mmCIF file of C-alpha atoms and ligand atoms in Angstrom:
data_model
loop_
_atom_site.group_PDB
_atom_site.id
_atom_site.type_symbol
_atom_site.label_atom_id
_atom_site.label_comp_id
_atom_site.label_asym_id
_atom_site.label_seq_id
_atom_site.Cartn_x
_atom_site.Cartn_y
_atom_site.Cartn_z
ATOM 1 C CA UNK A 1 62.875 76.633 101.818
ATOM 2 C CA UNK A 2 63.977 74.309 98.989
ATOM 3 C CA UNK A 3 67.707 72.919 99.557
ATOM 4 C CA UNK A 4 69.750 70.723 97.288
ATOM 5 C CA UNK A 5 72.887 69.287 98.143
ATOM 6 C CA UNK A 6 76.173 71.350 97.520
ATOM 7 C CA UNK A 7 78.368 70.610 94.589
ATOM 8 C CA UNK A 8 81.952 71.443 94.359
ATOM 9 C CA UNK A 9 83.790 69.338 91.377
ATOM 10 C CA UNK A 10 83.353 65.785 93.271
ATOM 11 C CA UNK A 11 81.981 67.054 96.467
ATOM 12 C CA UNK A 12 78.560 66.852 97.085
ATOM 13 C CA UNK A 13 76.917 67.053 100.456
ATOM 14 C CA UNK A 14 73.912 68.028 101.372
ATOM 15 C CA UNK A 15 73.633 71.407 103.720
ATOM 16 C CA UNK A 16 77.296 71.448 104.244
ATOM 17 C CA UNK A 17 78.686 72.630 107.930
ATOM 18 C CA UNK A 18 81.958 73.880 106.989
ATOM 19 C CA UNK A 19 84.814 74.888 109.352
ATOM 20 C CA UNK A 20 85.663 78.833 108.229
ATOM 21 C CA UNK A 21 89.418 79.288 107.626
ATOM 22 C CA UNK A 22 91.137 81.122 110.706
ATOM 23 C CA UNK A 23 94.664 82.150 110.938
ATOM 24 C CA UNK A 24 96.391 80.804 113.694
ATOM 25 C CA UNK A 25 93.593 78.634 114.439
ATOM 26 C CA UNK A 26 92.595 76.178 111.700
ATOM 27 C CA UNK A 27 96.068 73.717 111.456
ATOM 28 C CA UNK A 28 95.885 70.733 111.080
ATOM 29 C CA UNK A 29 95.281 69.814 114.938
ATOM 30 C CA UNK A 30 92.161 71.917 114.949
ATOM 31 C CA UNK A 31 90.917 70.585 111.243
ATOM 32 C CA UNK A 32 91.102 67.109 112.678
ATOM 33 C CA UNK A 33 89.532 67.666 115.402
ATOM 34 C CA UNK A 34 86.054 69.758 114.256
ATOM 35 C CA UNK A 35 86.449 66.768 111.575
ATOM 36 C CA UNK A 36 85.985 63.992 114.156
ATOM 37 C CA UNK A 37 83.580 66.318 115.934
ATOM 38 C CA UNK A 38 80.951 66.689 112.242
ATOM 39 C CA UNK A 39 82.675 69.621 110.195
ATOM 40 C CA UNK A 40 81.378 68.502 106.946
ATOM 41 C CA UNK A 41 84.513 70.581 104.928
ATOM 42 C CA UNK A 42 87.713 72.127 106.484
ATOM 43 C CA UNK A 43 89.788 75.456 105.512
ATOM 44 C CA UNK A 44 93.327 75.716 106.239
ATOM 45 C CA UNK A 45 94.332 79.117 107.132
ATOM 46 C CA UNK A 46 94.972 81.571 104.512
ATOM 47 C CA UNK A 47 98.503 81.480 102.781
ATOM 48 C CA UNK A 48 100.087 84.267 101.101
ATOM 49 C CA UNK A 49 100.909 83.865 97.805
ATOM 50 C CA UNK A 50 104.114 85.647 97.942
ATOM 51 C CA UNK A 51 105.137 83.622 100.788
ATOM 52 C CA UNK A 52 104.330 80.660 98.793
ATOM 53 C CA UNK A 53 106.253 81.763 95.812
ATOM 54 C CA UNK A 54 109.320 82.170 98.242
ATOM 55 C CA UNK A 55 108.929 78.981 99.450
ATOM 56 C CA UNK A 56 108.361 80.237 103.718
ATOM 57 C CA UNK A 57 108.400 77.428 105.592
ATOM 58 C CA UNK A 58 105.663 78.361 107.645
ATOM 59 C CA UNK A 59 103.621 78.548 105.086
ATOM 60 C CA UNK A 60 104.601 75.400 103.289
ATOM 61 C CA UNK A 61 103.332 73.578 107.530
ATOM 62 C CA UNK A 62 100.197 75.659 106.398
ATOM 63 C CA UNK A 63 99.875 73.936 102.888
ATOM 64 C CA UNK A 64 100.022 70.574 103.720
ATOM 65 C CA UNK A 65 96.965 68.401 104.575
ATOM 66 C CA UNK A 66 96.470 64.819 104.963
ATOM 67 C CA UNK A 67 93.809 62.093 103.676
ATOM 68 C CA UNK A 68 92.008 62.247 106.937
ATOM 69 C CA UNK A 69 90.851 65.640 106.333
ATOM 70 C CA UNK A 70 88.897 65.692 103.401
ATOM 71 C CA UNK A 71 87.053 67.555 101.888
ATOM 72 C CA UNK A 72 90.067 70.517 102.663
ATOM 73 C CA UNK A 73 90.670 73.272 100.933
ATOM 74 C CA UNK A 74 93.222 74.932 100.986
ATOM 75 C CA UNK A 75 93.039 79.591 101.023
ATOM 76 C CA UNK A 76 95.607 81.744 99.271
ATOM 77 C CA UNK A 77 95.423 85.440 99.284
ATOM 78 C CA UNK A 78 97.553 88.207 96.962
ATOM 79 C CA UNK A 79 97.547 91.192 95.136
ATOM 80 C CA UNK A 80 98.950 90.305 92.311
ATOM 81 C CA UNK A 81 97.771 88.161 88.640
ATOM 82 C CA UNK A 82 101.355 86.647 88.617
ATOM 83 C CA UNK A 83 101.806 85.722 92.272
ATOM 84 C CA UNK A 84 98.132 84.011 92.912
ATOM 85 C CA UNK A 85 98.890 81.999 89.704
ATOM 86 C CA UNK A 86 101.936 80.340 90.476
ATOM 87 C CA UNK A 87 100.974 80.125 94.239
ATOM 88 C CA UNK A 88 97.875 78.452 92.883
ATOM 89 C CA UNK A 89 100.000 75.723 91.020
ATOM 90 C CA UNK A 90 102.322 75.294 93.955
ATOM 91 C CA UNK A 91 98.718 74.582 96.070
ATOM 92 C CA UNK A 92 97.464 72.320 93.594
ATOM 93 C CA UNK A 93 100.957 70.453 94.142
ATOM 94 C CA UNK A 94 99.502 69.768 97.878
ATOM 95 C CA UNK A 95 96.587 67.702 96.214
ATOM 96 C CA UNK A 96 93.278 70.074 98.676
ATOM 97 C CA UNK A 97 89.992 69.086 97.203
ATOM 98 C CA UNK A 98 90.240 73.020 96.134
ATOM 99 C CA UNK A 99 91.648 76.011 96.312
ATOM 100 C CA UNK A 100 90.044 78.780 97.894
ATOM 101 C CA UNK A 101 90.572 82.666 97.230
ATOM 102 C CA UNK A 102 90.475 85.208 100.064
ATOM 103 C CA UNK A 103 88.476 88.561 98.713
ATOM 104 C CA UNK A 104 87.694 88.999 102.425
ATOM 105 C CA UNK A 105 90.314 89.770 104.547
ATOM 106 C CA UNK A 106 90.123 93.021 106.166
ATOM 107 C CA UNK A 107 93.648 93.282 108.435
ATOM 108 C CA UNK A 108 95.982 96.031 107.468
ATOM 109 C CA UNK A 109 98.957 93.555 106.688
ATOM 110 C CA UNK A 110 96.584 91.843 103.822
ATOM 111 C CA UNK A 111 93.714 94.272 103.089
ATOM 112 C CA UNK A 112 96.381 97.491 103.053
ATOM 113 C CA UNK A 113 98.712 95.998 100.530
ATOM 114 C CA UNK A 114 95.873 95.563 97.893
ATOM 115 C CA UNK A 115 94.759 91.630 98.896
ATOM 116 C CA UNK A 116 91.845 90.222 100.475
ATOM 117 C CA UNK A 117 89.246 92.611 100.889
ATOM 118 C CA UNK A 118 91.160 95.532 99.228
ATOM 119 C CA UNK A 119 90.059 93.940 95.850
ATOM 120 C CA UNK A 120 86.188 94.383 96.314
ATOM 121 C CA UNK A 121 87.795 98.054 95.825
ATOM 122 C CA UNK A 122 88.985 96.679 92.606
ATOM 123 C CA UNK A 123 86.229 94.958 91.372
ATOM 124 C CA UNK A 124 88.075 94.658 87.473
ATOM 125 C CA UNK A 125 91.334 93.239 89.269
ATOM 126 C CA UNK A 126 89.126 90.837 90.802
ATOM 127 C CA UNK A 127 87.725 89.312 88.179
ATOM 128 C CA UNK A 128 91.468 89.114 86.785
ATOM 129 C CA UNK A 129 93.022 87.138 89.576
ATOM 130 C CA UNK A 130 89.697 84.799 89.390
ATOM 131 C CA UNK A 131 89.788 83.615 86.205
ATOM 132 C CA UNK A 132 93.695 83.817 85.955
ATOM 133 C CA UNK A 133 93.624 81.264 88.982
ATOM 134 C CA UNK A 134 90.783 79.068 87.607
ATOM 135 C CA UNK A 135 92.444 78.551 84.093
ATOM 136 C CA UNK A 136 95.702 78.063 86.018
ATOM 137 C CA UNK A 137 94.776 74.610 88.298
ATOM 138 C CA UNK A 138 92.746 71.738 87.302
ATOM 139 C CA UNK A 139 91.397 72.311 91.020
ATOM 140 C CA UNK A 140 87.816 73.504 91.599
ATOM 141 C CA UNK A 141 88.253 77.184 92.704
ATOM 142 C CA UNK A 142 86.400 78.680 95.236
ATOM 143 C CA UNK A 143 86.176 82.138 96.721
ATOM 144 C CA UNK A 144 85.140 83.329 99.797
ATOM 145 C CA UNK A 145 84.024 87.418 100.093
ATOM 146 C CA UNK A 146 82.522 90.338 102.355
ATOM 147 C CA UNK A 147 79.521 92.271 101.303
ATOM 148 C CA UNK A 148 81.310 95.431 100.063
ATOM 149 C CA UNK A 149 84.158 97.375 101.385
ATOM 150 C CA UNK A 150 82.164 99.668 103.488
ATOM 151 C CA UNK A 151 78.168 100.550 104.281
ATOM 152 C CA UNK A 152 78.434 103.229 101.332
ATOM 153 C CA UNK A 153 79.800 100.473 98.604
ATOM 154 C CA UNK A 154 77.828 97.252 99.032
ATOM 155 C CA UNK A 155 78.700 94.976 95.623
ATOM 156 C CA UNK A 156 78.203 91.571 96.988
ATOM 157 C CA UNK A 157 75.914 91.091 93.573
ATOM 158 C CA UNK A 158 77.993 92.173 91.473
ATOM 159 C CA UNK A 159 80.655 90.425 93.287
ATOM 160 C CA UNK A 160 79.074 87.097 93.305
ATOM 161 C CA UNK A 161 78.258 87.426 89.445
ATOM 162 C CA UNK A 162 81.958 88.158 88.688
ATOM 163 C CA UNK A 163 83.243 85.403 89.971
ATOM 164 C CA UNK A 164 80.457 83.373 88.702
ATOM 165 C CA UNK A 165 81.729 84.421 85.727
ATOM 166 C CA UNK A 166 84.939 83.775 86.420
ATOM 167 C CA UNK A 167 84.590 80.206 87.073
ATOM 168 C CA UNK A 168 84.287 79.922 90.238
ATOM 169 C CA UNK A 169 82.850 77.671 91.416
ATOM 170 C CA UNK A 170 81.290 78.345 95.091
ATOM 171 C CA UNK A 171 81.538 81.540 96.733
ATOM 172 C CA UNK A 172 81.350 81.975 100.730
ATOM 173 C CA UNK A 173 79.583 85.012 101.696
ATOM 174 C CA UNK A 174 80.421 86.796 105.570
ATOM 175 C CA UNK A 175 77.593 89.085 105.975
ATOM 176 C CA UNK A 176 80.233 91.915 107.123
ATOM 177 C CA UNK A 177 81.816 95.066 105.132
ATOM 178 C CA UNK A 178 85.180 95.958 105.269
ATOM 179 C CA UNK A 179 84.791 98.279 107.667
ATOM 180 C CA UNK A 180 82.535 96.367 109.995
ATOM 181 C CA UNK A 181 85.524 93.949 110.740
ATOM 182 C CA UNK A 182 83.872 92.034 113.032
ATOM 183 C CA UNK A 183 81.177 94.518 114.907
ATOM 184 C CA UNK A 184 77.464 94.781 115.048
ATOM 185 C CA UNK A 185 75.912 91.750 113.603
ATOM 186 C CA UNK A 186 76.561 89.620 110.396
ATOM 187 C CA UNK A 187 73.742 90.954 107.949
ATOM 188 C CA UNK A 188 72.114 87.828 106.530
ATOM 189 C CA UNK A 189 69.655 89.717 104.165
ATOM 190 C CA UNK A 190 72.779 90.220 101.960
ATOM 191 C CA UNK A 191 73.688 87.301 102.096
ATOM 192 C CA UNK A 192 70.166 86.193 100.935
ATOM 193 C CA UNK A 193 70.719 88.619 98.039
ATOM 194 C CA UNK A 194 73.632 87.371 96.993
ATOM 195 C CA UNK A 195 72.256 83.874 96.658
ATOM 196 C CA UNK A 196 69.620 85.231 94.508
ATOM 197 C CA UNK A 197 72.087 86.928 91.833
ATOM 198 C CA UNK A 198 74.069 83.909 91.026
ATOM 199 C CA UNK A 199 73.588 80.311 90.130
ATOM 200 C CA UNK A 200 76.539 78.587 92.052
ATOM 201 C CA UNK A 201 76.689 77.771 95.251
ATOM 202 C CA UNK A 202 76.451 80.371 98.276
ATOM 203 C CA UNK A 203 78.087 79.646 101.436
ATOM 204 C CA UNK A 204 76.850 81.444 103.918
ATOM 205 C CA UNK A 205 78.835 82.912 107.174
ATOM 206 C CA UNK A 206 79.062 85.121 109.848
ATOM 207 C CA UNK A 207 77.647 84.758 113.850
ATOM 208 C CA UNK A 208 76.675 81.571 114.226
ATOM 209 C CA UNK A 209 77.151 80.298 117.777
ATOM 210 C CA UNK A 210 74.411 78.158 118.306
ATOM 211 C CA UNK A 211 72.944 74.910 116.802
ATOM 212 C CA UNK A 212 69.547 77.186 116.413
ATOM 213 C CA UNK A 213 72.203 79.644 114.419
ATOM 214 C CA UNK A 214 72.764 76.917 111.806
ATOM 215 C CA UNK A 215 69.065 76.189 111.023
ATOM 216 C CA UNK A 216 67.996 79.722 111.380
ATOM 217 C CA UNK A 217 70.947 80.889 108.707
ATOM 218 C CA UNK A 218 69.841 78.082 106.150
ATOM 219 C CA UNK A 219 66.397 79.385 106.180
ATOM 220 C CA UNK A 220 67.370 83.159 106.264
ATOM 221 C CA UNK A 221 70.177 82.507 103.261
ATOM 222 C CA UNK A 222 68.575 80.464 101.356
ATOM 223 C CA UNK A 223 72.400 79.156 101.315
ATOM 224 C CA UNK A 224 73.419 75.567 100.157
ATOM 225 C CA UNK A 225 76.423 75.520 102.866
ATOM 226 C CA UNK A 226 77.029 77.514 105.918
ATOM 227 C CA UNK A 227 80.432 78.018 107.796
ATOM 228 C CA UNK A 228 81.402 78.448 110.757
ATOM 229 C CA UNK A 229 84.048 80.520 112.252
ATOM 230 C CA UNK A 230 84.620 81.862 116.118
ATOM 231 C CA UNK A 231 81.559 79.840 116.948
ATOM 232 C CA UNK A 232 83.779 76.425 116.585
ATOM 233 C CA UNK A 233 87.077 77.877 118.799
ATOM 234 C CA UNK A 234 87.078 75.881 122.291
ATOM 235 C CA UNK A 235 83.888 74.227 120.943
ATOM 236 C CA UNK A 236 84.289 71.900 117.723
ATOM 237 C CA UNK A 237 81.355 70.664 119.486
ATOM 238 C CA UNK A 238 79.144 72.981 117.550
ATOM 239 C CA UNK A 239 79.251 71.119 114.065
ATOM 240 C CA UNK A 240 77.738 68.070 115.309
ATOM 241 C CA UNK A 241 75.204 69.814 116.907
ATOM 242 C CA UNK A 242 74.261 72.326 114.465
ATOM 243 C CA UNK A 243 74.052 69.117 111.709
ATOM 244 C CA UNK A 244 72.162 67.401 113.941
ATOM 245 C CA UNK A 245 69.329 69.822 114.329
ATOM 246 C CA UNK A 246 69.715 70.898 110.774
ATOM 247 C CA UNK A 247 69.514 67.567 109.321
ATOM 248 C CA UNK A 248 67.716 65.533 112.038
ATOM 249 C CA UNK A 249 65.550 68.523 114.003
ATOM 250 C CA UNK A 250 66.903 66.476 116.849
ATOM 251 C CA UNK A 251 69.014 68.953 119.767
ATOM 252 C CA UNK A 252 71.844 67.766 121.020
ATOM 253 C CA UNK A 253 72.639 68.633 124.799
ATOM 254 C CA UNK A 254 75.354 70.652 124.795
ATOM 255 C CA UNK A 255 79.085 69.268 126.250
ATOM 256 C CA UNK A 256 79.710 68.272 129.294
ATOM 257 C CA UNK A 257 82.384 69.683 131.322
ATOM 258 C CA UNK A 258 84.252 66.302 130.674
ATOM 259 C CA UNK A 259 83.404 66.167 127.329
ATOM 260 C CA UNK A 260 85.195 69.950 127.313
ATOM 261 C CA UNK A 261 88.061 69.114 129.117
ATOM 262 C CA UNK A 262 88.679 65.914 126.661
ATOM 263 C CA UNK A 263 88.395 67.848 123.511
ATOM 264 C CA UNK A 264 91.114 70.468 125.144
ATOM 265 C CA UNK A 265 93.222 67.219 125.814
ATOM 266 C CA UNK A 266 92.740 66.131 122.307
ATOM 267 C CA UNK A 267 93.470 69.204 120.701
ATOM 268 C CA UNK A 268 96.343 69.619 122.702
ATOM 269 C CA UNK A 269 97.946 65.391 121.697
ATOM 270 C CA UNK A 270 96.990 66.756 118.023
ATOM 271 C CA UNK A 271 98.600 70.076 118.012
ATOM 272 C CA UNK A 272 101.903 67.770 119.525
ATOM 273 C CA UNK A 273 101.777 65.498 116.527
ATOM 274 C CA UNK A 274 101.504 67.745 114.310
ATOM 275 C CA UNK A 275 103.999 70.683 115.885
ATOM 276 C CA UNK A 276 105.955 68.421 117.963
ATOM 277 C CA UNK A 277 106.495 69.211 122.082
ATOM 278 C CA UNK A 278 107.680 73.059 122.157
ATOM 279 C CA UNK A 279 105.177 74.631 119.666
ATOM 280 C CA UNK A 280 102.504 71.972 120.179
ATOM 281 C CA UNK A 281 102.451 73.409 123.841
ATOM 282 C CA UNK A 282 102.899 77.008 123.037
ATOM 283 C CA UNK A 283 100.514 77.338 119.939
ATOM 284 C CA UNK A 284 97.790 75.438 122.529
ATOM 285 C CA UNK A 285 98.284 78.467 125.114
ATOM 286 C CA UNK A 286 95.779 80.416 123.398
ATOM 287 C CA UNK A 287 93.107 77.876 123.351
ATOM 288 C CA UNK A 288 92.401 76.599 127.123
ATOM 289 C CA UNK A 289 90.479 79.900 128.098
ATOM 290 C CA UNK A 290 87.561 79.064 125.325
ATOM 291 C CA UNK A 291 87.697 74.836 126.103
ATOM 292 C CA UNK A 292 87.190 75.771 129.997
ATOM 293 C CA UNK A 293 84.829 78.977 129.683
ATOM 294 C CA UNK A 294 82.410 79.583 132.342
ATOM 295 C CA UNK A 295 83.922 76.906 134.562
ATOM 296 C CA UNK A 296 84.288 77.641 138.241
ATOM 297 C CA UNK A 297 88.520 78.513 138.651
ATOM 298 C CA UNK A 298 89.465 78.566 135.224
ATOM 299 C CA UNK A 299 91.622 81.389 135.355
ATOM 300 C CA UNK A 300 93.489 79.683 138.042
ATOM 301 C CA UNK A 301 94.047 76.957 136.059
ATOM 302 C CA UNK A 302 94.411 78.718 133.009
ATOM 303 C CA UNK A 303 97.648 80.973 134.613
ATOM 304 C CA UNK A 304 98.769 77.223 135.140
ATOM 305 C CA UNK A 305 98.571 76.029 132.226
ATOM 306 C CA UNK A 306 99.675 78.292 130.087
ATOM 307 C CA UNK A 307 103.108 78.850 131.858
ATOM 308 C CA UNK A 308 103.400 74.488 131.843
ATOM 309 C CA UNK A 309 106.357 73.579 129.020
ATOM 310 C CA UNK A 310 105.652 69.696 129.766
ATOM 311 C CA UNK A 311 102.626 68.071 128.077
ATOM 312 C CA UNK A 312 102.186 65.449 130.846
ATOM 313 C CA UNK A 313 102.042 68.154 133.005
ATOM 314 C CA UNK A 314 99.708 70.198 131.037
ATOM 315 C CA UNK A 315 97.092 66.789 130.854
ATOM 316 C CA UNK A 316 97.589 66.074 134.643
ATOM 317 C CA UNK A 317 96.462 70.096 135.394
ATOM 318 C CA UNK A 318 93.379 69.395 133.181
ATOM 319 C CA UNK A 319 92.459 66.249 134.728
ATOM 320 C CA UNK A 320 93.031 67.315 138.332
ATOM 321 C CA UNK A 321 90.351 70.284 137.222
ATOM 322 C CA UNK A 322 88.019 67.811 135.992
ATOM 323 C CA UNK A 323 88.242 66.001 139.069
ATOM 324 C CA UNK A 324 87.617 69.346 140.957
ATOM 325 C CA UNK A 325 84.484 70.102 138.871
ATOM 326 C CA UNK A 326 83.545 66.585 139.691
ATOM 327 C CA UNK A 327 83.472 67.212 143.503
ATOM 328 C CA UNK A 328 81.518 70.238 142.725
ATOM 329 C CA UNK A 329 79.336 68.372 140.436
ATOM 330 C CA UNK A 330 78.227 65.656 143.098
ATOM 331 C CA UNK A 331 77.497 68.505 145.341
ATOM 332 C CA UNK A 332 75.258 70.198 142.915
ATOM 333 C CA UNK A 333 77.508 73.092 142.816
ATOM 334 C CA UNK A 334 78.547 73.190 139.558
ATOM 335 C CA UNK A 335 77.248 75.967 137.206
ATOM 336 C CA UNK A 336 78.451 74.554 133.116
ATOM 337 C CA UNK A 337 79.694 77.751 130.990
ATOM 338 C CA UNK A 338 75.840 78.076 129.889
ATOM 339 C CA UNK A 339 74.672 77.506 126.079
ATOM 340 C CA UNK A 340 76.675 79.851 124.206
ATOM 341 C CA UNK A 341 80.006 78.438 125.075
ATOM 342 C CA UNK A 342 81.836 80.835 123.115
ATOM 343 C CA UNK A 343 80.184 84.052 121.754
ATOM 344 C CA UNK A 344 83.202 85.987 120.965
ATOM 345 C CA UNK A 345 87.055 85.638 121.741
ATOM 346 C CA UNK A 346 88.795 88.630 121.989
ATOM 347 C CA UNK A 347 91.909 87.744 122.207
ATOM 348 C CA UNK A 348 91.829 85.750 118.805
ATOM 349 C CA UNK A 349 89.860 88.400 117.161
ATOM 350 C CA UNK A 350 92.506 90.940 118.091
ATOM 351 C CA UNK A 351 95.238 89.455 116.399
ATOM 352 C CA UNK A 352 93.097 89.278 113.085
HETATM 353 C C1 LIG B 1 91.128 84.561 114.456
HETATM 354 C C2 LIG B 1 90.513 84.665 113.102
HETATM 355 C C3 LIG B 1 91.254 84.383 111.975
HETATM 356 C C4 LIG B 1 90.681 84.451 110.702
HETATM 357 N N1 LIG B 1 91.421 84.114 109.609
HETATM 358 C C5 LIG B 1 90.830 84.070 108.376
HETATM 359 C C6 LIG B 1 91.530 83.589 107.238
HETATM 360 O O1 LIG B 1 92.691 83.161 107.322
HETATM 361 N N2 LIG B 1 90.872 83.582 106.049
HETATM 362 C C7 LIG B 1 89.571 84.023 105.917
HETATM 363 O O2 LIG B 1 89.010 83.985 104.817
HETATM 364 N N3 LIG B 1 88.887 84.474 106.981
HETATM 365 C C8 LIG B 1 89.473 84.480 108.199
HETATM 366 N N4 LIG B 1 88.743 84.863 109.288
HETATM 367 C C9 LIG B 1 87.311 85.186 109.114
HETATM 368 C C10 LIG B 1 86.465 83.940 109.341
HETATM 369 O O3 LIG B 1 86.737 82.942 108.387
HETATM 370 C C11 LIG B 1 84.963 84.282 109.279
HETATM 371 O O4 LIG B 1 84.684 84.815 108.015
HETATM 372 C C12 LIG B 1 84.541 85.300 110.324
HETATM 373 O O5 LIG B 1 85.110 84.999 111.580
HETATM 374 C C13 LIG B 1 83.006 85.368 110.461
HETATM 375 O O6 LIG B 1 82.475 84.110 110.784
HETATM 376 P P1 LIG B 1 82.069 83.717 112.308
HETATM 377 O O7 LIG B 1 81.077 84.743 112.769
HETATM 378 O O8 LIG B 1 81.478 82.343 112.188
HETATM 379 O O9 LIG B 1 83.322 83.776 113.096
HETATM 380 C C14 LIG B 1 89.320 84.827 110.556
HETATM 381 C C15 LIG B 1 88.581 85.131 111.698
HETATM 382 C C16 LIG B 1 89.137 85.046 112.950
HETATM 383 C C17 LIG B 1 88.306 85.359 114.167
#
């Protein structure tokens, strides 16, 4: 299929590999490091609008970005005209490369008070808060959507062509309704639809876990971008390999146990920078499990490390299992956590 490179105002890269935004798991720590591991564009987490307005502290951390990162975007959500305007001016403040809308998000705390992907319910209130933010930033705006709210309502056309109209300028599609949250598989022929109804970009998202994943969407999609969500947790790994084979046809092997444990050290000397000591450690609790997956005695170490307040601690317990899967490794004992390092996360999903 015919591909052209992606265009967002001044961005322009050819078959983008994006990094999907993720509450509690796309900060800057984890940005930086699917950046230095390929991700072509990074999301921050969402950031509610109200919370914005009010000036939450937390959500001013989740608003910041740095040079380093770009392209970022930055994701706002709200129910309201009035509050995603003057959040969207305080974003712009924060200098992203855009601003991204959530129409997606199908938790009770966003989804049940009208935001996210409560408005594909709305489809006139919609269109309101698009154009409302796009006339109110000199940012390109961007949107990212589900197919419909349920299996009885699928809009993503008319969707797409709303916010086309709107002004937006790129819309990312995850082949799930509402109701799906995040069960059965992502259905791509929608998304393939929803390319074919508008002319701006289409992003397209949902279940990719595997290089293969990446080339298999483009050609599905007929997408100019794809993104990538639960695929990339405990393996940032997968953006260099899926633009590898997309761009190159060349496979890369997948990590190395060492090459795992390292990017769990990383992540962890990022997330202190960024968080300092106590929340650096705490926030990287929920992140060993995925890094280690499928290696002999990881929930041993696991239990350690995630009761372990000191960092130099926490490196030593990662390095001394490295060393253990060496000794197995020398003895031809050691089974890697397979191909599909990371096919769901539970845990994660849970609190979504
Ligand atoms: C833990 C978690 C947090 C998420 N947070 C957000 C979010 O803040 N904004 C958003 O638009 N989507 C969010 N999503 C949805 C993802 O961006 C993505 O659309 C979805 O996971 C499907 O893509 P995947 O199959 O590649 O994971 C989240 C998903 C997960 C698992």
């Amino acid at each position: 299929m015919e591909q052209s490179a992606m265009r967002i105002g001044t961005i322009d890269i050819d078959r983008p590999i994006i990094l999907a935004p993720m509450e509690d798991v796309t900060d800057r720590a984890f940005r930086q490091l699917c950046k230095q591991h390929g991700a072509d564009i990074v999301y921050t987490e969402f950031i509610s609008a109200e919370a914005l307005r009010r000036g939450v502290e937390k959500s001013i951390r989740k608003i910041t970005v740095a040079d380093h990162e770009r392209p970022v975007a930055v994701q706002i959500f709200g129910n309201t005209v009035e509050s995603m305007v003057e959040a969207a001016a305080i974003a712009e403040t924060y200098e992203p490369d855009y601003l991204d809308i959530n129409f997606g998000c199908p938790v009770k705390k966003v989804a049940g008070r009208g935001a996210g992907a409560a408005l594909l319910k709305e489809p006139e209130k919609l269109s309101e808060i698009a154009s409302a933010v796009v006339n109110a930033v000199s940012l390109p705006v961007t949107a990212k959507t589900r197919i419909g709210w349920d299996h009885d309502s699928i809009n993503i056309t008319d969707t797409v062509r709303r916010l086309e109209d709107a002004g937006i300028r790129a819309v990312a599609v995850h082949g799930r309704t509402r109701s799906d949250m995040y069960k059965g598989r992502a259905d791509w022929g929608r998304i393939a639809e929803a390319k074919q109804a508008c002319s701006i970009p289409v992003i397209a998202n949902g279940d990719v876990w595997l290089p293969e994943d990446a080339v298999a969407m483009f050609e599905r999609t007929g997408a100019d971008g794809i993104m990538i969500g639960r695929g990339s947790i405990g393996n940032p790994f997968i953006f260099e390999q899926a633009k590898s084979l997309v761009k190159e046809g060349v496979r890369l092997s997948a990590p190395s146990y060492r090459q795992r444990i390292q990017a769990a050290v990383d992540h962890l000397r990022l997330s202190l920078e960024y968080k300092g000591e106590k929340y650096g450690v705490l926030e990287m609790r929920r992140h060993y499990s995925t890094y280690l997956k499928g290696l002999p005695g990881v929930s041993k170490v696991r239990n350690l490390l995630v009761r372990e307040p000191d960092p130099a601690v926490i490196v030593e317990l990662l390095r001394e299992f490295e060393a253990a899967c060496e000794a197995l490794d020398r003895e031809g004992l050691l089974k890697e956590g397979g191909e599909n390092l990371n096919d769901h996360s539970p845990r994660l999903i849970l609190n979504y």
